[in-house]
Coordinates of C-alpha atoms in Angstrom, one line a residue:
M74 CA -30.6 14.5 -25.5
E75 CA -29.4 11.5 -27.3
S76 CA -25.9 12.1 -26.5
Q77 CA -26.7 12.3 -22.6
R78 CA -28.9 9.4 -23.0
S79 CA -25.8 7.7 -24.6
F80 CA -23.6 8.8 -21.4
L81 CA -26.0 7.5 -18.7
L82 CA -26.1 4.1 -20.4
I83 CA -22.2 3.9 -20.8
G84 CA -22.1 4.9 -17.2
L85 CA -24.7 2.2 -16.0
A86 CA -22.9 -0.3 -18.2
L87 CA -19.5 0.7 -16.5
V88 CA -21.1 0.4 -13.1
S89 CA -22.6 -3.1 -14.0
F90 CA -19.3 -4.4 -15.3
L91 CA -17.5 -3.4 -12.2
L92 CA -20.1 -5.1 -10.0
W93 CA -20.1 -8.3 -12.1
Q94 CA -16.2 -8.4 -11.8
Q95 CA -16.2 -7.9 -8.1
W96 CA -19.0 -10.5 -7.7
Q97 CA -16.7 -13.0 -9.9
E98 CA -13.7 -12.4 -7.9
D99 CA -15.5 -12.7 -4.3
Y100 CA -17.9 -15.5 -5.4
G101 CA -17.0 -16.9 -8.8
P102 CA -15.3 -20.0 -9.7
K103 CA -11.5 -20.0 -9.2
P104 CA -9.2 -21.0 -12.1
V105 CA -7.4 -24.3 -11.8
E106 CA -3.8 -24.0 -11.4
P107 CA -1.7 -26.5 -13.3
V108 CA -0.1 -28.9 -11.0
Q109 CA 3.6 -28.7 -11.0
S110 CA 6.5 -29.6 -8.7
E111 CA 7.9 -26.2 -6.9
Q112 CA 10.9 -28.1 -6.4
S113 CA 11.7 -29.2 -9.8
S114 CA 10.9 -25.8 -11.3
Q115 CA 13.1 -24.3 -8.8
M116 CA 16.1 -26.7 -9.3
Q117 CA 16.2 -25.6 -12.9
D118 CA 16.8 -21.9 -11.8
D119 CA 18.0 -21.0 -8.4
G120 CA 18.0 -17.1 -9.0
V121 CA 20.9 -16.6 -6.9
P122 CA 23.3 -13.8 -8.6
S123 CA 26.7 -14.7 -10.2
A124 CA 30.1 -13.6 -9.2
Q125 CA 30.1 -11.0 -11.9
N126 CA 28.7 -7.6 -11.2
A127 CA 27.6 -7.0 -15.0
Q128 CA 25.7 -10.5 -15.1
L129 CA 22.9 -11.9 -13.1
D130 CA 23.1 -15.5 -14.2
D131 CA 22.1 -18.1 -12.2
M132 CA 24.8 -20.2 -10.7
P133 CA 24.8 -24.1 -11.2
S134 CA 22.4 -25.7 -8.6
G135 CA 21.8 -29.4 -7.8
D136 CA 18.8 -31.4 -6.3
A137 CA 19.7 -30.4 -2.8
D138 CA 20.0 -26.6 -3.6
V139 CA 16.4 -25.3 -3.8
P140 CA 15.7 -23.1 -1.0
G141 CA 12.2 -23.4 0.3
A142 CA 11.5 -26.4 -1.4
V143 CA 12.3 -28.9 1.5
A144 CA 11.1 -32.2 0.9
Q145 CA 8.6 -34.0 3.3
D146 CA 11.5 -36.7 4.5
S147 CA 13.9 -36.8 7.5
T148 CA 17.0 -35.9 5.8
N149 CA 15.4 -32.4 4.2
N150 CA 13.6 -31.9 7.4
E151 CA 17.0 -31.7 9.2
R152 CA 17.8 -28.7 6.9
V153 CA 15.6 -26.4 8.4
I154 CA 15.6 -24.6 11.9
R155 CA 12.9 -22.7 13.5
V156 CA 13.4 -19.4 15.4
L157 CA 10.0 -18.3 17.7
T158 CA 10.3 -14.7 19.3
D159 CA 7.4 -12.5 20.5
A160 CA 7.1 -10.9 17.1
L161 CA 8.2 -13.5 14.5
D162 CA 8.1 -17.2 13.9
V163 CA 10.9 -17.8 11.2
K164 CA 12.2 -20.8 9.5
I165 CA 15.8 -21.0 7.9
D166 CA 17.0 -23.3 5.6
L167 CA 20.4 -24.5 6.0
R168 CA 21.0 -24.7 2.5
G169 CA 22.0 -21.2 1.9
G170 CA 20.9 -19.9 5.2
D171 CA 17.8 -18.6 3.5
V172 CA 14.6 -17.4 5.3
I173 CA 12.0 -19.6 3.7
S174 CA 9.2 -18.8 6.3
A175 CA 8.1 -16.0 8.4
D176 CA 4.7 -15.7 10.0
L177 CA 3.8 -12.9 12.5
P178 CA 2.3 -13.9 15.8
D179 CA 1.2 -10.4 16.9
F180 CA -0.9 -10.2 13.7
P181 CA -3.5 -12.8 13.0
V182 CA -4.4 -13.7 9.4
K183 CA -8.2 -12.7 10.6
Q184 CA -9.4 -11.1 13.6
G185 CA -9.9 -13.4 16.5
S186 CA -8.1 -16.2 14.8
E187 CA -4.9 -17.9 16.4
E188 CA -3.4 -18.6 12.7
P189 CA -0.9 -15.8 12.4
Y190 CA -0.3 -13.8 9.2
S191 CA 2.2 -15.5 6.9
L192 CA 4.5 -13.1 5.2
L193 CA 7.0 -15.4 3.9
R194 CA 6.2 -18.7 2.8
P195 CA 7.8 -21.7 1.0
S196 CA 4.5 -23.0 -0.7
N197 CA 1.2 -21.5 -1.8
G198 CA 3.1 -18.8 -3.8
L199 CA 6.6 -19.0 -3.1
Y200 CA 7.9 -15.9 -1.4
I201 CA 11.3 -16.2 0.4
A202 CA 14.4 -14.0 1.6
Q203 CA 17.9 -15.1 0.1
S204 CA 21.2 -14.0 1.1
G205 CA 24.7 -15.1 0.9
L206 CA 27.9 -14.5 -0.2
V207 CA 29.3 -14.6 -4.0
G208 CA 32.6 -13.5 -5.7
R209 CA 35.4 -15.3 -6.6
N210 CA 35.7 -16.9 -3.2
G211 CA 32.0 -16.7 -2.3
P212 CA 30.3 -20.0 -0.7
D213 CA 27.3 -19.2 -3.0
S214 CA 29.5 -19.3 -6.3
S215 CA 30.6 -22.7 -5.5
R216 CA 30.1 -25.2 -8.2
D217 CA 28.7 -27.5 -5.6
G218 CA 25.8 -25.1 -5.5
R219 CA 24.6 -23.3 -2.4
P220 CA 26.6 -23.8 0.8
R221 CA 25.4 -26.0 3.5
Y222 CA 25.6 -24.5 6.7
T223 CA 25.5 -26.3 10.3
A224 CA 23.7 -24.8 13.4
P225 CA 24.2 -25.8 17.1
Q226 CA 20.5 -26.9 17.3
S227 CA 17.4 -26.9 15.4
D228 CA 14.8 -25.0 17.6
Y229 CA 15.3 -21.7 19.0
V230 CA 12.9 -19.7 21.5
M231 CA 13.7 -16.1 22.6
Q232 CA 14.2 -15.9 26.3
S233 CA 16.0 -12.7 26.7
E234 CA 16.2 -9.3 25.1
T235 CA 18.3 -10.7 21.8
L236 CA 18.9 -14.1 20.6
E237 CA 21.7 -15.2 18.1
I238 CA 21.4 -18.0 15.6
P239 CA 24.9 -18.7 14.3
L240 CA 25.3 -20.9 11.0
T241 CA 28.6 -22.0 10.2
W242 CA 30.3 -23.2 6.9
Q243 CA 33.9 -23.9 6.3
S244 CA 35.9 -24.5 3.0
E245 CA 38.4 -27.2 2.3
D246 CA 41.1 -24.7 2.3
G247 CA 40.2 -23.1 5.7
V248 CA 37.8 -20.3 5.1
T249 CA 35.1 -20.3 7.9
V250 CA 31.9 -18.1 7.3
T251 CA 29.7 -17.7 10.2
K252 CA 26.4 -16.4 9.3
T253 CA 24.7 -14.9 12.3
F254 CA 20.8 -13.8 12.5
V255 CA 20.4 -11.7 15.5
F256 CA 16.9 -11.4 16.6
T257 CA 15.8 -8.7 19.1
Q258 CA 12.7 -8.6 21.5
N259 CA 9.5 -7.0 20.3
S260 CA 11.0 -6.3 16.8
H261 CA 10.6 -7.4 13.3
T262 CA 14.1 -6.4 12.2
V263 CA 16.7 -9.3 12.0
D264 CA 20.4 -8.5 11.6
V265 CA 22.2 -10.7 9.3
N266 CA 26.0 -10.6 9.8
Y267 CA 28.7 -12.5 8.1
T268 CA 32.0 -13.0 9.9
I269 CA 34.7 -14.2 7.6
N270 CA 37.7 -15.9 9.0
N271 CA 40.3 -16.4 6.6
Q272 CA 43.0 -19.1 7.8
S273 CA 43.6 -20.5 4.0
G274 CA 47.1 -18.9 3.4
N275 CA 45.6 -17.0 0.5
A276 CA 43.7 -13.6 0.3
V277 CA 40.2 -14.3 -0.6
S278 CA 37.5 -11.9 -2.1
L279 CA 33.6 -12.1 -1.5
Q280 CA 30.6 -10.0 -2.1
Q281 CA 27.4 -9.9 -0.2
F282 CA 24.2 -10.3 -2.0
A283 CA 20.5 -10.3 -0.5
Q284 CA 17.4 -10.5 -2.4
L285 CA 13.5 -11.3 -2.1
K286 CA 12.0 -13.9 -4.3
Q287 CA 8.2 -14.3 -5.1
T288 CA 6.3 -16.1 -7.6
T289 CA 4.6 -13.6 -10.2
Q290 CA 1.5 -15.5 -9.6
A291 CA 0.7 -13.7 -6.5
P292 CA -2.5 -12.1 -6.5
E293 CA -3.0 -8.4 -6.9
G294 CA -3.9 -6.4 -3.5
G295 CA -7.4 -5.0 -3.1
N296 CA -9.9 -4.9 -5.5
M297 CA -11.0 -2.8 -8.5
F298 CA -12.9 -0.6 -5.9
M299 CA -9.9 -0.3 -3.5
P300 CA -6.7 -1.1 -5.2
T301 CA -3.6 -1.4 -3.4
Y302 CA -0.3 -2.4 -4.6
R303 CA 1.5 -5.7 -4.4
G304 CA 4.9 -6.3 -5.8
A305 CA 8.4 -5.0 -5.6
A306 CA 9.8 -1.7 -4.9
Y307 CA 13.3 0.2 -3.9
G308 CA 14.8 3.3 -2.7
S309 CA 18.3 4.4 -3.9
E310 CA 20.4 7.5 -3.2
E311 CA 18.5 9.4 -5.9
D312 CA 14.8 7.8 -5.4
R313 CA 13.9 7.3 -2.2
Y314 CA 11.1 5.1 -3.2
E315 CA 10.2 3.6 -6.5
K316 CA 7.5 0.9 -7.5
Y317 CA 9.1 -2.0 -9.5
D318 CA 6.2 -4.4 -10.3
F319 CA 6.4 -7.8 -11.5
G320 CA 5.4 -6.6 -15.1
D321 CA 8.4 -4.2 -14.8
I322 CA 10.8 -7.1 -13.6
E323 CA 9.6 -9.2 -16.7
D324 CA 10.0 -6.6 -18.9
E325 CA 13.5 -5.3 -17.9
N326 CA 16.0 -5.9 -15.2
L327 CA 16.5 -3.0 -12.7
N328 CA 20.7 -2.3 -12.7
L329 CA 21.8 0.8 -11.0
T330 CA 24.3 1.8 -8.4
S331 CA 23.7 3.8 -5.1
K332 CA 25.1 4.5 -1.7
G333 CA 22.7 2.9 0.8
G334 CA 19.0 2.1 -0.4
W335 CA 16.8 -0.9 0.1
V336 CA 14.9 -3.4 -1.7
G337 CA 11.4 -4.6 -0.5
M338 CA 8.2 -6.9 -1.4
L339 CA 5.2 -5.2 -0.8
E340 CA 1.6 -6.2 0.4
H341 CA -1.2 -4.0 1.7
Y342 CA -0.2 -3.8 5.2
F343 CA 3.0 -5.6 5.3
V344 CA 6.6 -5.2 3.8
S345 CA 9.6 -7.3 3.7
A346 CA 12.9 -5.7 3.0
W347 CA 16.5 -6.0 2.8
V348 CA 18.6 -3.1 4.2
P349 CA 22.4 -2.8 3.5
Q350 CA 24.6 -0.6 5.4
Q351 CA 23.5 3.0 4.4
D352 CA 27.2 4.1 3.9
D353 CA 28.0 1.2 1.6
N354 CA 27.9 1.4 -2.2
I355 CA 25.4 -1.2 -3.6
A356 CA 24.2 -2.4 -7.1
L357 CA 20.4 -2.9 -7.1
Y358 CA 19.0 -5.5 -9.5
S359 CA 16.0 -7.4 -10.5
K360 CA 15.5 -10.4 -12.6
L361 CA 12.8 -13.0 -13.8
S362 CA 13.7 -16.5 -12.5
A363 CA 12.6 -19.8 -14.2
N364 CA 10.0 -17.7 -15.9
Q365 CA 7.8 -17.4 -13.0
Y366 CA 9.8 -15.9 -10.3
A367 CA 10.2 -12.2 -9.8
I368 CA 13.6 -11.1 -7.9
I369 CA 14.9 -7.9 -6.5
G370 CA 17.7 -7.5 -4.7
F371 CA 21.2 -5.7 -3.8
K372 CA 24.8 -6.7 -4.0
G373 CA 27.6 -5.0 -2.2
Q374 CA 31.1 -4.2 -3.2
P375 CA 33.9 -6.9 -3.2
V376 CA 35.4 -7.5 0.1
S377 CA 39.0 -8.8 0.5
V378 CA 40.5 -10.6 3.3
N379 CA 43.6 -11.2 3.7
A380 CA 45.4 -14.6 4.8
G381 CA 45.1 -14.7 8.8
D382 CA 42.7 -12.1 8.9
S383 CA 39.1 -12.0 9.5
A384 CA 36.0 -9.3 8.4
T385 CA 32.4 -8.9 9.1
I386 CA 29.7 -7.8 6.4
S387 CA 26.1 -6.9 7.7
A388 CA 22.8 -6.2 6.5
K389 CA 19.1 -5.9 8.0
L390 CA 16.2 -8.2 7.1
Y391 CA 12.8 -6.4 7.9
M392 CA 9.6 -8.7 8.0
G393 CA 6.6 -7.1 9.4
P394 CA 3.9 -4.1 9.3
K395 CA 4.2 -1.0 7.5
D396 CA 5.0 1.1 10.7
Q397 CA 6.4 4.2 9.5
E398 CA 8.5 5.3 12.4
T399 CA 10.3 2.0 12.4
L400 CA 10.7 1.7 8.7
L401 CA 12.5 5.4 8.8
D402 CA 15.0 4.5 11.1
L403 CA 15.9 1.6 8.8
A404 CA 16.5 3.6 5.8
K405 CA 15.6 6.7 3.9
G406 CA 12.6 6.4 2.1
L407 CA 11.5 2.8 3.5
D408 CA 8.5 4.5 5.2
L409 CA 6.9 5.5 2.1
T410 CA 5.8 2.0 1.6
V411 CA 2.8 3.3 3.2
D412 CA 1.9 4.7 0.1
Y413 CA -0.2 7.8 0.3
G414 CA 0.7 8.8 -3.4
F415 CA 1.8 12.3 -4.2
L416 CA -0.2 13.7 -1.4
W417 CA 2.3 12.0 1.3
W418 CA 3.4 15.4 2.3
I419 CA -0.3 16.1 3.4
S420 CA -1.1 12.6 4.5
Q421 CA 2.0 12.2 7.1
P422 CA 1.0 15.3 9.2
L423 CA -2.9 13.8 9.1
F424 CA -1.5 10.6 10.3
G425 CA 0.5 12.1 13.0
L426 CA -2.8 13.9 14.1
L427 CA -4.9 10.8 13.9
K428 CA -2.2 8.8 16.1
L429 CA -2.4 11.6 18.9
L430 CA -6.4 11.5 18.8
H431 CA -6.1 7.7 19.2
S432 CA -3.7 8.0 22.1
L433 CA -6.2 10.2 23.7
V434 CA -9.6 8.6 23.2
G435 CA -8.2 5.0 22.4
N436 CA -10.6 3.9 19.9
W437 CA -9.6 4.4 16.1
G438 CA -13.3 4.9 15.1
V439 CA -13.7 7.8 17.6
A440 CA -10.5 9.2 16.5
I441 CA -11.6 9.2 12.7
I442 CA -14.6 11.0 13.9
L443 CA -12.6 13.7 15.8
I444 CA -10.4 14.2 12.9
T445 CA -13.0 14.5 10.4
V446 CA -14.6 17.1 12.8
I447 CA -11.2 18.9 13.1
V448 CA -10.6 19.1 9.4
K449 CA -14.0 20.3 8.7
G450 CA -13.9 22.8 11.0
I451 CA -10.5 24.1 9.7
M452 CA -12.2 24.4 6.3
Y453 CA -15.4 26.0 7.4
P454 CA -14.5 29.5 6.0
L455 CA -14.0 28.0 2.5
T456 CA -17.1 25.7 3.0
K457 CA -19.0 29.0 3.7
K458 CA -17.6 30.8 0.7
Q459 CA -18.2 27.9 -1.5
Y460 CA -22.0 27.8 -0.3
E461 CA -22.8 31.7 -0.7
S462 CA -21.2 31.8 -3.8
M463 CA -23.4 29.0 -5.2
A464 CA -26.5 30.7 -3.7
R465 CA -25.9 34.0 -5.4
L466 CA -25.5 32.1 -8.8
R467 CA -28.6 30.4 -8.2
N468 CA -30.1 33.7 -7.8
L469 CA -28.9 34.8 -10.8
A470 CA -30.6 31.8 -12.8
P471 CA -33.7 34.0 -14.0
K472 CA -31.3 36.9 -15.3
M473 CA -28.9 34.2 -17.1
Q474 CA -32.2 32.7 -18.7
Q475 CA -33.4 36.3 -20.0
L476 CA -29.6 36.5 -21.5
K477 CA -30.2 33.1 -23.3
D478 CA -33.5 33.9 -24.8
R479 CA -32.1 37.4 -26.0
Y480 CA -28.8 36.4 -27.7
G481 CA -30.0 32.8 -28.5
E482 CA -27.0 31.2 -30.4
D483 CA -24.5 34.2 -30.4
R484 CA -22.1 32.8 -27.8
Q485 CA -19.8 35.9 -28.1
K486 CA -22.3 38.4 -27.2
M487 CA -23.8 35.9 -24.5
S488 CA -20.3 35.5 -23.0
Q489 CA -19.8 39.4 -22.9
A490 CA -23.4 39.9 -21.2
M491 CA -22.8 37.3 -18.8
M492 CA -19.2 38.9 -17.4
E493 CA -21.1 42.3 -17.3
L494 CA -23.9 40.4 -15.1
Y495 CA -21.3 38.9 -12.9
K496 CA -19.4 42.4 -12.5
K497 CA -22.6 44.1 -11.8
E498 CA -23.9 41.7 -9.3
K499 CA -20.3 41.1 -7.7
V500 CA -20.5 37.5 -8.4
N501 CA -17.5 35.3 -9.0
P502 CA -18.4 32.2 -11.2
M503 CA -15.4 30.5 -9.8
G504 CA -16.3 31.0 -6.1
G505 CA -18.1 27.9 -5.7
C506 CA -15.1 25.8 -7.3
L507 CA -12.0 27.5 -5.9
P508 CA -13.0 26.5 -2.2
L509 CA -13.6 23.1 -3.4
L510 CA -10.4 22.7 -5.2
L511 CA -8.7 23.5 -2.1
Q512 CA -10.5 21.0 0.2
M513 CA -10.2 18.1 -2.1
P514 CA -6.4 17.3 -1.6
I515 CA -7.0 17.4 2.1
F516 CA -9.8 14.9 2.0
L517 CA -8.1 12.7 -0.4
A518 CA -5.1 12.8 1.7
L519 CA -7.1 11.6 4.7
Y520 CA -8.7 9.0 2.6
W521 CA -5.4 7.4 1.7
V522 CA -4.3 7.7 5.5
L523 CA -7.5 5.6 6.2
L524 CA -6.8 3.0 3.4
E525 CA -3.0 2.5 4.0
S526 CA -2.7 2.4 7.9
V527 CA -2.0 -0.8 9.4
E528 CA -3.1 0.4 12.6
L529 CA -6.7 0.3 11.5
R530 CA -6.3 -3.4 10.7
H531 CA -8.6 -5.2 12.9
A532 CA -9.1 -2.1 14.9
D533 CA -12.4 -2.3 16.8
F534 CA -15.2 0.8 16.8
F535 CA -18.3 -0.2 18.5
L536 CA -21.3 -2.7 18.2
W537 CA -21.5 -4.5 14.9
I538 CA -18.0 -2.7 13.6
T539 CA -15.3 -4.8 14.8
D540 CA -12.7 -4.2 12.2
L541 CA -12.4 -0.7 10.6
S542 CA -10.2 -2.1 7.8
V543 CA -12.9 -4.5 6.4
K544 CA -16.4 -3.8 4.9
D545 CA -19.4 -3.2 7.1
P546 CA -21.1 -6.5 7.4
Y547 CA -24.3 -5.2 7.5
F548 CA -24.0 -2.2 5.3
V549 CA -25.5 0.1 7.7
L550 CA -22.6 2.6 7.3
P551 CA -23.0 2.8 3.3
I552 CA -26.8 3.0 3.5
L553 CA -26.5 5.9 5.9
T554 CA -23.7 7.6 3.7
G555 CA -26.2 7.3 0.9
A556 CA -28.9 8.9 2.6
S557 CA -26.8 11.8 3.9
M558 CA -25.7 12.3 0.4
W559 CA -29.2 12.4 -0.6
L560 CA -30.1 15.0 2.1
L561 CA -27.2 17.0 1.0
Q562 CA -28.6 16.9 -2.6
K563 CA -32.2 18.0 -1.5
L564 CA -30.5 21.0 0.7
Q565 CA -28.6 22.2 -2.5
P566 CA -31.1 22.9 -4.9
T567 CA -29.5 22.9 -8.5
T568 CA -29.6 25.1 -11.7
V569 CA -29.7 22.0 -13.9
T570 CA -33.0 22.0 -15.8
D571 CA -32.5 19.2 -18.3
P572 CA -34.5 16.2 -17.0
M573 CA -31.6 13.4 -17.9
Q574 CA -28.9 15.5 -16.1
Q575 CA -31.3 15.6 -13.2
K576 CA -32.0 11.9 -13.2
I577 CA -28.3 11.3 -13.0
M578 CA -27.9 13.7 -10.4
Q579 CA -30.6 11.9 -8.5
F580 CA -28.8 8.5 -9.3
M581 CA -25.6 9.4 -7.8
P582 CA -26.3 8.7 -4.1
V583 CA -27.5 5.1 -5.1
A584 CA -24.3 4.4 -7.4
M585 CA -22.1 6.1 -4.6
S586 CA -23.9 3.9 -1.9
V587 CA -23.3 0.7 -4.1
F588 CA -19.4 1.7 -4.5
F589 CA -19.2 2.0 -0.3
L590 CA -20.4 -1.5 -0.1
W591 CA -17.2 -2.6 -0.8
F592 CA -15.2 0.3 1.2
P593 CA -13.6 -0.4 4.5
A594 CA -15.8 0.4 7.4
G595 CA -13.3 3.2 8.6
L596 CA -13.6 4.7 5.2
V597 CA -17.1 4.7 4.9
L598 CA -17.5 6.1 8.6
Y599 CA -15.1 9.1 7.5
W600 CA -17.7 10.1 4.6
F601 CA -20.7 9.7 6.6
I602 CA -19.2 11.8 9.3
S603 CA -18.0 14.3 6.9
N604 CA -21.6 14.5 5.1
V605 CA -23.4 14.9 8.5
I606 CA -21.0 17.6 9.4
T607 CA -21.6 19.5 6.0
L608 CA -25.4 19.3 6.3
I609 CA -25.0 21.1 9.8
Q610 CA -22.6 23.5 8.5
A611 CA -25.1 24.0 5.3
K612 CA -28.0 24.7 7.7
L613 CA -25.8 27.4 9.5
I614 CA -24.7 29.0 6.6
Y615 CA -28.0 29.1 4.9
A616 CA -29.7 30.5 8.0
S617 CA -27.1 33.3 8.2
M618 CA -27.6 34.0 4.5
E619 CA -31.4 34.4 5.0
K620 CA -31.0 36.9 7.8
R621 CA -28.7 39.2 5.3
G622 CA -31.3 38.7 2.9
I623 CA -29.7 36.4 0.6
K624 CA -32.1 34.0 -0.7
T625 CA -30.8 30.3 -0.7
R626 CA -33.4 28.8 -2.6

């Protein structure tokens, strides 16, 4: 009894700690960050890879070589060009040709807000996409720092299906590099093409690099109740999807070669990714820059351009939502950034079914209800077997007690007698567990579908639930879910006789209701509908058993 009381106290303490920590995160005082010049910190360490494949040392940089840290004066403001399409609002730094800002106009930061979601940003937690050409003759390997490109104009607005932004740099000896960003209508994918025209009189060697750079101070995704990943990831020929978080980058540099692949930075619903040509051999790398910026990127093979010749090198930059179809078209494994965990092979078909239902009814909340009904209907035979097995075991409770009274502490004889009783009564003691174990992967997979799918972000249901991806503002669904769990508990009498264990069981609906307070409304809706269907199924199963003379109480 004392040990059970201790377990209960530990459980209550754990729940209290989780609640306190979540309250601190939501409402507690925020730590004061030290004031530091972002520009000066980056001037010490720009993070651009060197020309040598085996090293990732930073190249020399000067005051003007700081991508993303553009000062608020007229000279440096002329460094930035802005590109506006229907899907992207992008700023490109002419020093290096880096994407230093990317807003998503079609994804507001909050429902009903006119402020777009900011994916890449030069301040408030540096997060930029760098790219260029290193190598023996690469402009990004110059001792003068990153190359300064020129552009025909400073503002671009898409007015056709495609929009090309050419940036030009020319060396003193006649090598011209044109870095062209190609934007496409209704797309978050940008083609980045380098055209090298060599009129220097000598062969030149260049090597493409592309990397994502983000401060390690970026907040973790989700919360303790609903954790979501925020950090780096990559895909290679051998591993389609591997997380490589900021802690991994601080501990050890990634260094591997692959044919094709990708590198990315992930948030809950969004991802930025560099994707090389998938038939190219590349080197994937990571590093910690200036002790505070995590970098993950790739370098291509050196490209030699003879005198009088030209060559083209290409890559793709994706900045947008985790749309599985789009990401799969870009690179193998990039769609797995919609992280369903080890049950992805179940989650992906369930997501396909959810999308199909939404296309029919036009409401994601109704689609969640329908997919829950379908899944519960398919698993009804397992549920029926589970409940019948549990009822038969409950009916054996008096005989089990007689065996305990007869054999006392003799566990060996007790076990033998129990097996004989099960055999005589034709009861499988695992009959109630196996159906449940078969159901759990399906429900867990559906849980991850509802948690990870960007389609549910800002998705309206009805009445007060206007966003299925955030918690119920009035906590109606969590309360209803807790009530349904309590009814299920009453409908399923237990053989537990210990008072302390009974109190723990009675406390469970309350504890779960507390956890559900922070769950997205779509997930709570799924659990509530599942409980309601289980109640109906239990009533039908028990009625059928009573007709066959099987006691259910």
